C-alpha cells in the first residue's frame, strides 16, 4: 500500500477520536521548500502532550480545540478526522497477492537459495 492510502486506512480501522487543545505551534523549513507546521496538543483522556504534524495544512491557532484521530496501536501519526478514509481498502487484497506471488516466485528462481545462504 502506498504512503498516501496506508495511514488513513489504518487510522480508520484502529483509530480513536479525541478532542485536543493546541498549546504550542512551531514552523520548520520542509524538504520541498514548504513550511512544515508542528503543533503540540493536549488531549482529553489523559493522553498528555503530543506533537502533531499538520502535513502542510493549518490545524489551528494556540488555544483552539481540534478533533484528532489517534492510532490505538501507535503505528501511524495522529490525523485529522477528515483525512481518515477507507478509500484505499481495495488496495489491500492486490497488495497481499503481489507479496505472496513475489515470495512464491523468488523461492523458485535458480540460485536464490544459494545466494541467500551466502549472505548469512
Short mmCIF file of C-alpha atoms in Angstrom, two decimals, residues 36-78:
data_model
loop_
_atom_site.label_atom_id
_atom_site.label_comp_id
_atom_site.label_asym_id
_atom_site.label_seq_id
_atom_site.Cartn_x
_atom_site.Cartn_y
_atom_site.Cartn_z
CA UNK A 36 6.08 22.33 7.94
CA UNK A 37 3.94 23.22 10.94
CA UNK A 38 4.19 21.19 14.13
CA UNK A 39 1.61 21.54 16.87
CA UNK A 40 1.82 20.49 20.50
CA UNK A 41 -1.62 19.35 21.61
CA UNK A 42 -3.06 18.17 24.91
CA UNK A 43 -5.97 15.81 24.50
CA UNK A 44 -8.85 14.63 26.64
CA UNK A 45 -8.46 11.22 28.22
CA UNK A 46 -5.07 11.77 29.85
CA UNK A 47 -3.07 11.31 26.66
CA UNK A 48 -0.64 14.07 27.70
CA UNK A 49 1.15 16.49 25.40
CA UNK A 50 1.67 15.16 21.88
CA UNK A 51 3.48 16.71 18.93
CA UNK A 52 1.49 16.55 15.68
CA UNK A 53 2.47 17.44 12.12
CA UNK A 54 -0.25 19.16 10.13
CA UNK A 55 1.24 17.84 6.84
CA UNK A 56 1.15 21.19 5.10
CA UNK A 57 -2.28 22.15 6.41
CA UNK A 58 -3.31 24.67 9.03
CA UNK A 59 -4.53 22.89 12.15
CA UNK A 60 -5.44 25.99 14.15
CA UNK A 61 -4.01 28.62 16.47
CA UNK A 62 -2.82 28.25 20.05
CA UNK A 63 -5.87 27.84 22.26
CA UNK A 64 -8.11 26.24 19.60
CA UNK A 65 -9.74 22.89 20.29
CA UNK A 66 -9.45 20.44 17.41
CA UNK A 67 -10.53 16.83 16.90
CA UNK A 68 -7.76 14.32 16.04
CA UNK A 69 -7.73 10.58 15.38
CA UNK A 70 -5.03 8.67 17.28
CA UNK A 71 -3.93 5.16 16.40
CA UNK A 72 -4.62 2.85 19.36
CA UNK A 73 -1.62 0.70 18.36
CA UNK A 74 0.77 3.62 17.80
CA UNK A 75 1.71 2.67 14.22
CA UNK A 76 0.69 5.89 12.43
CA UNK A 77 0.83 9.53 13.48
CA UNK A 78 -2.34 11.34 14.58
#
